[in-house]
Coordinates of C-alpha atoms in Angstrom, one line a residue:
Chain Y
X17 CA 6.2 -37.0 -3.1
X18 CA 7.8 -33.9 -1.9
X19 CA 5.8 -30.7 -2.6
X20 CA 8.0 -27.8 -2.9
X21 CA 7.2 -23.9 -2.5
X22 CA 6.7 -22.9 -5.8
X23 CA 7.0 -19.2 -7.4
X24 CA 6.2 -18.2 -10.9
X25 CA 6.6 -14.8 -12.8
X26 CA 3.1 -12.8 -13.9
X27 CA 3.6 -10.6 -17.0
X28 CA 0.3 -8.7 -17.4
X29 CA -2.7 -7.4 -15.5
X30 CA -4.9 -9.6 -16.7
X31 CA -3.1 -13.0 -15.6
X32 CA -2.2 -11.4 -12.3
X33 CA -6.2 -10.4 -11.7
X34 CA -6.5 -14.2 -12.8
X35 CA -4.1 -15.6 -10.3
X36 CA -6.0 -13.0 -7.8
X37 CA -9.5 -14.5 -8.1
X38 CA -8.1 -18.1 -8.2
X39 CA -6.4 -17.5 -5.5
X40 CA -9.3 -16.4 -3.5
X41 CA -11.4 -19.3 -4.9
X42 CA -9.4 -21.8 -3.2
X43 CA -9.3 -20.1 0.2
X44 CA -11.3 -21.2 3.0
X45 CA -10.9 -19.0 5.6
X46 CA -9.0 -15.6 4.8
X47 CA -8.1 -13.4 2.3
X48 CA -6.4 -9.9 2.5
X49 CA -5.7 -8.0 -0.1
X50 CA -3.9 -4.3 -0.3
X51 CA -4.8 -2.9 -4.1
X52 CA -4.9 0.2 -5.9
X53 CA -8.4 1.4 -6.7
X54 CA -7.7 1.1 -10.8
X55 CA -6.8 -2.4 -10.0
X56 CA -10.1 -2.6 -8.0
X57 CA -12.3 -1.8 -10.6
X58 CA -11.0 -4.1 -13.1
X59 CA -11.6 -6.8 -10.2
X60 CA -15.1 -6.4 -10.7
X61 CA -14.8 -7.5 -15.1
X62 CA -13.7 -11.1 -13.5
X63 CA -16.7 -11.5 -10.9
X64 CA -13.7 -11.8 -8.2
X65 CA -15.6 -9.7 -5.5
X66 CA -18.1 -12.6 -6.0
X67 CA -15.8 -15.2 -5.0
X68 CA -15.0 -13.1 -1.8
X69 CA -18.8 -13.2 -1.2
X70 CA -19.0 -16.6 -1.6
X71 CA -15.9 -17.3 0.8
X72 CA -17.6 -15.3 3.2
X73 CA -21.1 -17.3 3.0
X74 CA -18.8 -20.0 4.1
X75 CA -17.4 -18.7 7.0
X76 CA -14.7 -17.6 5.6
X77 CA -12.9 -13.9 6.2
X78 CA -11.8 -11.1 3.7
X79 CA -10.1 -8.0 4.9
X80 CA -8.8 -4.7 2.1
X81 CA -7.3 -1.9 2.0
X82 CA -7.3 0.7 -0.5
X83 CA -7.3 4.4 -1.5
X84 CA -10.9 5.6 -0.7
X85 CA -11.8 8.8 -2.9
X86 CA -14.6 10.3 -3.8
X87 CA -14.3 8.1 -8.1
X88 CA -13.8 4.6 -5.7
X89 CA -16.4 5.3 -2.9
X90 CA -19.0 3.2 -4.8
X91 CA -16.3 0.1 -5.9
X92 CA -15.7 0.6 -2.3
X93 CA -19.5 0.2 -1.3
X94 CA -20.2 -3.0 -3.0
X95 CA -17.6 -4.6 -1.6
X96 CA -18.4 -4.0 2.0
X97 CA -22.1 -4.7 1.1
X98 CA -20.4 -7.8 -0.2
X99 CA -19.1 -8.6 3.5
X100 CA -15.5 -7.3 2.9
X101 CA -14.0 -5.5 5.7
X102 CA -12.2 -2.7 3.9
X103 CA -10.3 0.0 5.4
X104 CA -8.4 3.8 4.0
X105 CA -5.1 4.7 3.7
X106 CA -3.8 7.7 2.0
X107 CA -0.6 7.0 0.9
X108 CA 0.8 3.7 -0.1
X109 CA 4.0 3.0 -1.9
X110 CA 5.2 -0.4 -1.7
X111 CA 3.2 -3.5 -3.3
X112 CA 0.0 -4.4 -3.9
X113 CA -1.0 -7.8 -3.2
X114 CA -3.9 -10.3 -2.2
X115 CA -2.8 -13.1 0.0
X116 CA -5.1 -16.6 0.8
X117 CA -5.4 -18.6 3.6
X118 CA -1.6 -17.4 4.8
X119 CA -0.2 -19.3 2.3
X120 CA -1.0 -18.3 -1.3
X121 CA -0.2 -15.1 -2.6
X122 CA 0.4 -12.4 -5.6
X123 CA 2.2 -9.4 -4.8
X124 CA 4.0 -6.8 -7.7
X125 CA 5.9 -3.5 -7.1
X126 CA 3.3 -0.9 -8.5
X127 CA 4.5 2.4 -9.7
X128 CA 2.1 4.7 -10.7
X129 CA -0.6 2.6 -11.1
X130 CA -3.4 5.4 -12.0
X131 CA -4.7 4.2 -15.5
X132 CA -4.3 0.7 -16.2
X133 CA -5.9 -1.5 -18.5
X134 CA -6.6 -5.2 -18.4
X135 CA -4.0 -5.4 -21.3
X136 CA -1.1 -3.4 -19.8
X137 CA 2.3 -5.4 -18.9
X138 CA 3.2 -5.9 -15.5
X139 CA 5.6 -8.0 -13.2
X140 CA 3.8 -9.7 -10.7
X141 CA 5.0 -12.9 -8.6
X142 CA 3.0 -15.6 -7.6
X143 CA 4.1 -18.1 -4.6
X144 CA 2.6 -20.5 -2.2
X145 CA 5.4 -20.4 -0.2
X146 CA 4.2 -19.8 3.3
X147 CA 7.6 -17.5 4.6
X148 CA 6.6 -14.9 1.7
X149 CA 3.1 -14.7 2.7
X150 CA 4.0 -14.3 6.5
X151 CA 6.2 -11.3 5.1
X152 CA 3.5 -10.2 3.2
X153 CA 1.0 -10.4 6.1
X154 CA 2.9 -8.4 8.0
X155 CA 3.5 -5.6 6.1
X156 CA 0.0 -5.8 5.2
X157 CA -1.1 -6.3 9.4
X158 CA 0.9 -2.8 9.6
X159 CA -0.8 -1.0 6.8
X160 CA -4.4 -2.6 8.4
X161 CA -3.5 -0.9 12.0
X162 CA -1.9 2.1 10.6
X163 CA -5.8 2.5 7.8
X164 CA -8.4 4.6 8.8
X165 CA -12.5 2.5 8.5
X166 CA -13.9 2.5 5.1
X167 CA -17.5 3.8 6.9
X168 CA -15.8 6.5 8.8
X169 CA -13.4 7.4 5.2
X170 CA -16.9 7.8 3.6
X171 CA -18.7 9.6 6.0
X172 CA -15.5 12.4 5.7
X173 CA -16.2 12.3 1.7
Chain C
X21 CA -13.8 -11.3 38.6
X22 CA -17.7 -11.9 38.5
X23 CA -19.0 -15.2 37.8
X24 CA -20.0 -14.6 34.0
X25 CA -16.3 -13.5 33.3
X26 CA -15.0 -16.6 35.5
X27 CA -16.8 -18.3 33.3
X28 CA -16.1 -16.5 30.2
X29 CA -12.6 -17.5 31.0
X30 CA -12.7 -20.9 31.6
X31 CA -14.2 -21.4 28.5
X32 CA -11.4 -19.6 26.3
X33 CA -8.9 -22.5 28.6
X34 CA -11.0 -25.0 27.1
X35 CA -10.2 -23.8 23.5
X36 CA -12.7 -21.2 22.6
X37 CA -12.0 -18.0 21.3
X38 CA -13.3 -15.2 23.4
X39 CA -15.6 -14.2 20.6
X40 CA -16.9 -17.9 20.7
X41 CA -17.0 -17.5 24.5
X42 CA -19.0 -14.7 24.5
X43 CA -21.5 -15.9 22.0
X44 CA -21.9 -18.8 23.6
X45 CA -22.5 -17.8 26.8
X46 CA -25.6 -15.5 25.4
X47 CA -27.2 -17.9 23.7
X48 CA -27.2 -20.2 27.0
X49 CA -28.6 -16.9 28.8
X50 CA -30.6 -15.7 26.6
X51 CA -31.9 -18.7 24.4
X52 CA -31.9 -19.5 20.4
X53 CA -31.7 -16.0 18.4
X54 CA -30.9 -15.3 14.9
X55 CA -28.1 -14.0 13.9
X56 CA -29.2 -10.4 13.4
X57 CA -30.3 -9.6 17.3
X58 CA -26.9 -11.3 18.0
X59 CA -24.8 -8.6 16.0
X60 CA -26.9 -5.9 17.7
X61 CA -26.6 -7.3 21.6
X62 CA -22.5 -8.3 21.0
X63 CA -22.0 -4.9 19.2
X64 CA -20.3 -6.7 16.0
X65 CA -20.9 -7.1 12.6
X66 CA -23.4 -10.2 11.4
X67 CA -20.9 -11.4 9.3
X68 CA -19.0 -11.9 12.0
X69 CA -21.4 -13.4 13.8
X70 CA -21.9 -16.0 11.4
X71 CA -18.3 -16.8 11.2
X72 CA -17.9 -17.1 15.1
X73 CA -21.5 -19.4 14.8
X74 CA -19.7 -21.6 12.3
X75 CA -17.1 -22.0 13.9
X76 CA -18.9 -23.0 17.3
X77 CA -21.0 -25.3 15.2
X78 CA -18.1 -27.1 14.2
X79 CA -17.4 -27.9 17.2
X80 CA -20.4 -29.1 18.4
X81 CA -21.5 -25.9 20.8
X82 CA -24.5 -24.6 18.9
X83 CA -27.2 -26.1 16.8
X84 CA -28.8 -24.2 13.8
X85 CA -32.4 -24.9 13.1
X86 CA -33.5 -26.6 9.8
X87 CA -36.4 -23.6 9.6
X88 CA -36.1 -20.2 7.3
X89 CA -34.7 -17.6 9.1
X90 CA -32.1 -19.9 10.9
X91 CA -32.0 -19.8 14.5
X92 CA -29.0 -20.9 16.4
X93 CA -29.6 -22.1 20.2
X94 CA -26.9 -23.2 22.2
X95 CA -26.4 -26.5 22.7
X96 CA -26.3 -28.0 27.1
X97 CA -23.0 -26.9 28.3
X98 CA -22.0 -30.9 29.3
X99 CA -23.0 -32.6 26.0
X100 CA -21.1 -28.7 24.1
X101 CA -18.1 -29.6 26.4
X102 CA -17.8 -33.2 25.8
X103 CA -18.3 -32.3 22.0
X104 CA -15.2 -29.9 22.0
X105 CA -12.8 -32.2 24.1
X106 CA -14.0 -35.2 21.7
X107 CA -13.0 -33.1 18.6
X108 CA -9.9 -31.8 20.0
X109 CA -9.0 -35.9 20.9
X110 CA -10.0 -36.3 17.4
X111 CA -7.5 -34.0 16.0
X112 CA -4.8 -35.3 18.0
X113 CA -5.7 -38.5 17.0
X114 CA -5.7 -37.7 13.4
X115 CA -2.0 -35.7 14.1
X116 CA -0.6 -38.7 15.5
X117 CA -1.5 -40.3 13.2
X118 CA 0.1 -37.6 10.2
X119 CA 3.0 -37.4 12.4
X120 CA 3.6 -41.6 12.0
X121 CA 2.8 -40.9 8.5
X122 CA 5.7 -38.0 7.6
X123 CA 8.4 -40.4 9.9
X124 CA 8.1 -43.5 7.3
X125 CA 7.8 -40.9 4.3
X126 CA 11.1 -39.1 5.2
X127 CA 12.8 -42.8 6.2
X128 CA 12.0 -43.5 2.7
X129 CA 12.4 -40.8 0.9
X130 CA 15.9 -38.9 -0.2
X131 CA 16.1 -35.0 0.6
X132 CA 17.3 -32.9 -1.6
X133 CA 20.3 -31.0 -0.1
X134 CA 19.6 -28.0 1.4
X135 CA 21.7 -25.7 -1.2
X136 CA 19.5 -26.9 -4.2
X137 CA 16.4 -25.4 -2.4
X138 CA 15.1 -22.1 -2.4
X139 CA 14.2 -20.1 0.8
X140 CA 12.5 -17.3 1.8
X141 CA 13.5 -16.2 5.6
X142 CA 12.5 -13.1 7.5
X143 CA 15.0 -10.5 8.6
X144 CA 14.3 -8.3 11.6
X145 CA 16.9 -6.0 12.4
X146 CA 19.6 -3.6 10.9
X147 CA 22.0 -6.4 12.2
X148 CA 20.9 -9.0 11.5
X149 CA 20.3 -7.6 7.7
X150 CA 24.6 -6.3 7.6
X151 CA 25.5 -9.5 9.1
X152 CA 23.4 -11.2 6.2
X153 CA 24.8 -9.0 3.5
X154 CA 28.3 -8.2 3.9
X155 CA 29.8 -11.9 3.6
X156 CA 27.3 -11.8 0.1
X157 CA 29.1 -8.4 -1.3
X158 CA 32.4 -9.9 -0.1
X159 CA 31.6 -13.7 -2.6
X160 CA 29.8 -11.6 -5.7
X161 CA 30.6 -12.2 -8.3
X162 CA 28.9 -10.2 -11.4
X163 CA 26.3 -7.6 -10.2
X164 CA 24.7 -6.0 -7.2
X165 CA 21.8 -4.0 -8.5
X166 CA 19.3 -2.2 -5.5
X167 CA 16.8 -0.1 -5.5
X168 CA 17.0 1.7 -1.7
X169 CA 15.1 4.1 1.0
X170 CA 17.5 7.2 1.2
X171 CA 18.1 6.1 4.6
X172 CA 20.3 3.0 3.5
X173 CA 22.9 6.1 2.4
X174 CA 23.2 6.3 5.8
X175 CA 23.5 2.9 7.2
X176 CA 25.6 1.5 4.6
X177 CA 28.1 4.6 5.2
X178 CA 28.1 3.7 8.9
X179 CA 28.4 -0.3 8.7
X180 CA 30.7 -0.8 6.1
X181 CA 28.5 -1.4 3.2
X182 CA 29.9 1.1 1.4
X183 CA 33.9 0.2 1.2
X184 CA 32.4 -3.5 0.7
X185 CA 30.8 -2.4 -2.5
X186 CA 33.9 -0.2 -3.8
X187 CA 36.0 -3.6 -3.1
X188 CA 33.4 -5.5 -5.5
X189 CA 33.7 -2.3 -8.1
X190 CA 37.8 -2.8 -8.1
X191 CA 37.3 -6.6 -8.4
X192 CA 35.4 -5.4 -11.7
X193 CA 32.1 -6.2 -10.3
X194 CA 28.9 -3.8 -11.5
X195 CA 26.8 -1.4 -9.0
X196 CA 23.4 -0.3 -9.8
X197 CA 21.9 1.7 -7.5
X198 CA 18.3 3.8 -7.8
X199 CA 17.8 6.1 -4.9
X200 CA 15.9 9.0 -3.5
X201 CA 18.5 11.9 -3.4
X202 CA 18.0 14.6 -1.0
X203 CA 20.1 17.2 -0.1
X204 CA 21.8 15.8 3.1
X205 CA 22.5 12.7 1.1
X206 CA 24.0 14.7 -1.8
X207 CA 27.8 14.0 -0.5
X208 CA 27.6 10.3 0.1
X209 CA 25.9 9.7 -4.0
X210 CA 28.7 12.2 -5.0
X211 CA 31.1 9.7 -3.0
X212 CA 29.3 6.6 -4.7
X213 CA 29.9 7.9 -8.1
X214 CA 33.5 8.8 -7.6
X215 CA 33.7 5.2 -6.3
X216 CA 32.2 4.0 -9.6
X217 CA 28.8 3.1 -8.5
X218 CA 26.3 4.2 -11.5
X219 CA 23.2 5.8 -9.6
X220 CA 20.0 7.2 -10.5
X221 CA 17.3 8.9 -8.7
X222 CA 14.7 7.5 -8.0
X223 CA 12.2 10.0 -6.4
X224 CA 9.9 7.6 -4.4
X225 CA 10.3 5.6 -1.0
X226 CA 8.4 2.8 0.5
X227 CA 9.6 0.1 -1.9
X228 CA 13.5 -1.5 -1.1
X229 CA 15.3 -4.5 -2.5
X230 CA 18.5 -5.4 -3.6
X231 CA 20.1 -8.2 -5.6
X232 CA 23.3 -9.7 -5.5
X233 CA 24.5 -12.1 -8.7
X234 CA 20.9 -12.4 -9.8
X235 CA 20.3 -14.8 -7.4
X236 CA 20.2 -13.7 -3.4
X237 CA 17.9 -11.1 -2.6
X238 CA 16.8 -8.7 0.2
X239 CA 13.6 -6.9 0.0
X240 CA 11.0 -4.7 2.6
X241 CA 7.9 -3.1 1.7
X242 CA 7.6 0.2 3.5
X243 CA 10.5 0.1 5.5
X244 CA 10.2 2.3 8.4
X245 CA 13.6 3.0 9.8
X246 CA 13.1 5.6 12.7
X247 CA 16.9 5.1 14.2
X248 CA 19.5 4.6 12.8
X249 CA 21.3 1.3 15.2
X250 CA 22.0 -2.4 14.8
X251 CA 19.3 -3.8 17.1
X252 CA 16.2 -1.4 15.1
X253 CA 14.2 -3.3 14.1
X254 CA 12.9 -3.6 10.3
X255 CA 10.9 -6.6 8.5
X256 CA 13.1 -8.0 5.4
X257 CA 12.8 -10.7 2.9
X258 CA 16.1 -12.5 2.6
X259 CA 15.5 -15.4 -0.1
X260 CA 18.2 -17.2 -2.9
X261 CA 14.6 -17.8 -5.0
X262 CA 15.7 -17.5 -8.8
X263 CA 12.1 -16.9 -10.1
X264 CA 11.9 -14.4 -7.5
X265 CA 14.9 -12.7 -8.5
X266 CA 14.0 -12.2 -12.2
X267 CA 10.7 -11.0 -11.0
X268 CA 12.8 -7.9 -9.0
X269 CA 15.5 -7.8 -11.8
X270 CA 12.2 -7.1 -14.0
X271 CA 11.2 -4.4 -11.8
X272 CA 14.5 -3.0 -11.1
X273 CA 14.8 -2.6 -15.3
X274 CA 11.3 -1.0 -15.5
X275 CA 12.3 1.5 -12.9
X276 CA 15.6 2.0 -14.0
X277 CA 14.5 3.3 -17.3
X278 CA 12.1 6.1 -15.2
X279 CA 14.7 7.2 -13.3
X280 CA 17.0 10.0 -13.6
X281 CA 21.0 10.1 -13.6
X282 CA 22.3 11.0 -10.0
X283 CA 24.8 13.5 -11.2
X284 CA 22.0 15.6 -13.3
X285 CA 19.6 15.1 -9.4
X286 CA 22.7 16.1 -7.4
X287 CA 23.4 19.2 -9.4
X288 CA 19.6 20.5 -9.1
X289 CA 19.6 20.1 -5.0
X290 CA 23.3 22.2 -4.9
X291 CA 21.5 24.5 -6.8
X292 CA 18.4 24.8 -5.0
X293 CA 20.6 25.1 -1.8
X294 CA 19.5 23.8 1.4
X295 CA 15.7 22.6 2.2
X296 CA 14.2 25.4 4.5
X297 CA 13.1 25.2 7.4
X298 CA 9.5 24.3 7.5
X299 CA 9.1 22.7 3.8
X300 CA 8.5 19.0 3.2
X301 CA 11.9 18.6 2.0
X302 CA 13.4 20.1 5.4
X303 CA 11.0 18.0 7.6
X304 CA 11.9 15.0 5.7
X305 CA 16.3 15.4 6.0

């Protein structure tokens, strides 16, 4: 049997915060993830900062980045009490995404991604092909040098 | 070189990271500890103690005890060494043995050709991305729809892009293009449109793809081109993935719609005049 690279379309933020937390469930040893704080928030109504707790009681790694203001300072907190090693950026236009192991990953073009809802629409693509997450990682390995440390973000707020 | 770092890097020759190095060696100085005085002395987080702890208990160079708290003593250095080459043997074993594995598989089994499978590949300078591009825009056929960094203005201007895509308009071929008009790239939209290329303005950078036919596509996140020559280098996706390309057609609709018509942008900035000197818009041209 061959297996092939697949890649599948992800039409609302629901299934992509699904695909997120499965994603993160089969990991074993690293997870990054670069996410809007709305998106953030709604992680929490699918227990998927739990899974990244549990990877991390394994051993495992998870690194973030995020917007860091004063409304996501606490979603912020329980994450890093959580293990996460999360980090600031001001401005970020580009993608969000959440990549596993190197291999898995779910990335979407987000446009003004302020309000958001678990119902609204989205276009999201999922792949475990391992050339897109290298991509992926490094854009997100750029973001990660260029983010200021979620303890020394909150200590400024 | 003092003896502890000699011997800090001898260990990372054998195979050990030098967080594992480190860790190691303090446990053999100082005996068993748990893994919060260990964070404190190594100035790191516990969490990452524990992942450097599981990691060296995998391979055989510290012992946990079965007690509550756990306490992690280092195991002799000749029984922790003989441990990490027997694991590394086993592992090469265990590849060999893969590696027989994948020869008879591929004996047996029939590839498919190459031009049935989809690819994603890395792109990592400006010419390595025209020499990519321009033998695509010389074989479309249908559409060539992109959503670019105002910068691209500039670069396709300077290496050809642009006649390649009037050719493709002549041979009855459709341009989309969504791009973030400023002032000094007023002209070349204004030359676009003349050249039947329907733009839009589309007032936000950091997120840059293109797709020919919908099926090849080129796309960067946060492309940070400083100069403007073929050996800068840049970080592209090139890939001929079809799901991949209805998920960025998808997008490029969305954005398309939030857009605004480049003739409608282009006649704002000649009336606004020139940025200043000093404003955000001056800095940024």
């Amino acid at each position: 049997m061959i297996i092939m690279a697949k890649g599948i379309i992800i039409e609302s933020v629901k299934d992509a915060l699904a695909a997120g937390s499965n994603i993160i469930e089969s990991a074993e040893k690293e997870v990054v993830w670069l996410l809007e704080p709305a998106m953030l928030a709604l992680s929490f109504q699918f227990g998927i900062p739990n899974k990244s707790k549990m990877l991390i009681e394994k051993g495992g790694r998870v690194r973030g980045i995020t917007k860091i203001s004063g409304t996501s300072l606490d979603v912020t907190r329980r994450l890093m009490d959580n293990g996460e090693e999360v980090r600031h950026i001001d401005q970020y236009q580009g993608a969000f995404m959440l990549v596993g192991d190197k291999k898995e990953s779910i990335s979407s073009i987000n446009v003004n991604m302020v309000d958001v809802s678990l119902d609204d629409p989205l276009v999201a693509f999922w792949t475990d092909d391992q050339a897109y997450a290298d991509f992926l990682i490094a854009t997100f390995e750029t973001a990660w040098n260029e983010a200021v440390d979620a303890e020394k973000r909150a200590r400024e707020l | 070189m003092d003896n502890e770092a000699v011997f800090l890097s001898r260990l990372t020759g054998f195979g050990l990271s030098e967080k594992e190095a480190q860790l190691y060696l303090h446990l053999l100085k100082y005996g068993p500890k748990t893994p919060s005085p260990l964070a404190k002395s190594l100035h790191t987080y516990r969490e990452d103690v524990h992942r450097t702890l599981t990691s060296l208990i995998e391979k055989g160079m510290v012992r946990p005890s079965l007690d509550s708290p756990t306490v992690y003593a280092a195991v002799d250095l000749d029984t922790a060494l003989g441990s990490a080459l027997q694991k590394q043997e086993s592992e090469l074993r265990e590849m060999e043995t893969r590696k027989r594995e994948l020869q008879e598989l591929s004996k047996q089994q029939r590839f498919r050709p190459s031009d049935e499978v989809s690819t994603f590949k890395i792109i990592k300078s400006i010419k390595e991305l025209i020499a990519v591009m321009l033998p695509v825009i010389n074989s479309l056929h249908e559409d060539w729809t992109m959503l670019l960094p105002a910068v691209a203005a500039v670069i396709g201007a300077q290496f050809g892009v642009d006649e390649a895509a009037y050719e493709f308009v002549k041979r009855g071929g459709r341009v989309r293009m969504m791009i973030n008009i400023s002032y000094p790239i007023a002209k070349i939209t204004q030359g676009y449109l003349d050249n039947g290329i329907e733009v839009r303005h589309f007032g936000q950078e950091g997120i840059n793809f293109t797709i020919f036919d919908k099926r090849i596509c080129i796309s960067a996140i946060s492309a940070d081109v400083t100069r403007i020559s073929p050996n800068e280098s840049i970080a592209a996706l090139w890939t001929d993935d079809p799901t991949y390309a209805r998920y960025l057609l998808s997008t490029f609709e969305t954005l398309w719609k939030q857009s605004i018509p480049a003739a409608e942008r282009i006649e704002e900035l000649i009336k606004a005049g020139p940025p200043q000197a000093g404003t955000a818009e001056h800095q940024r041209s």
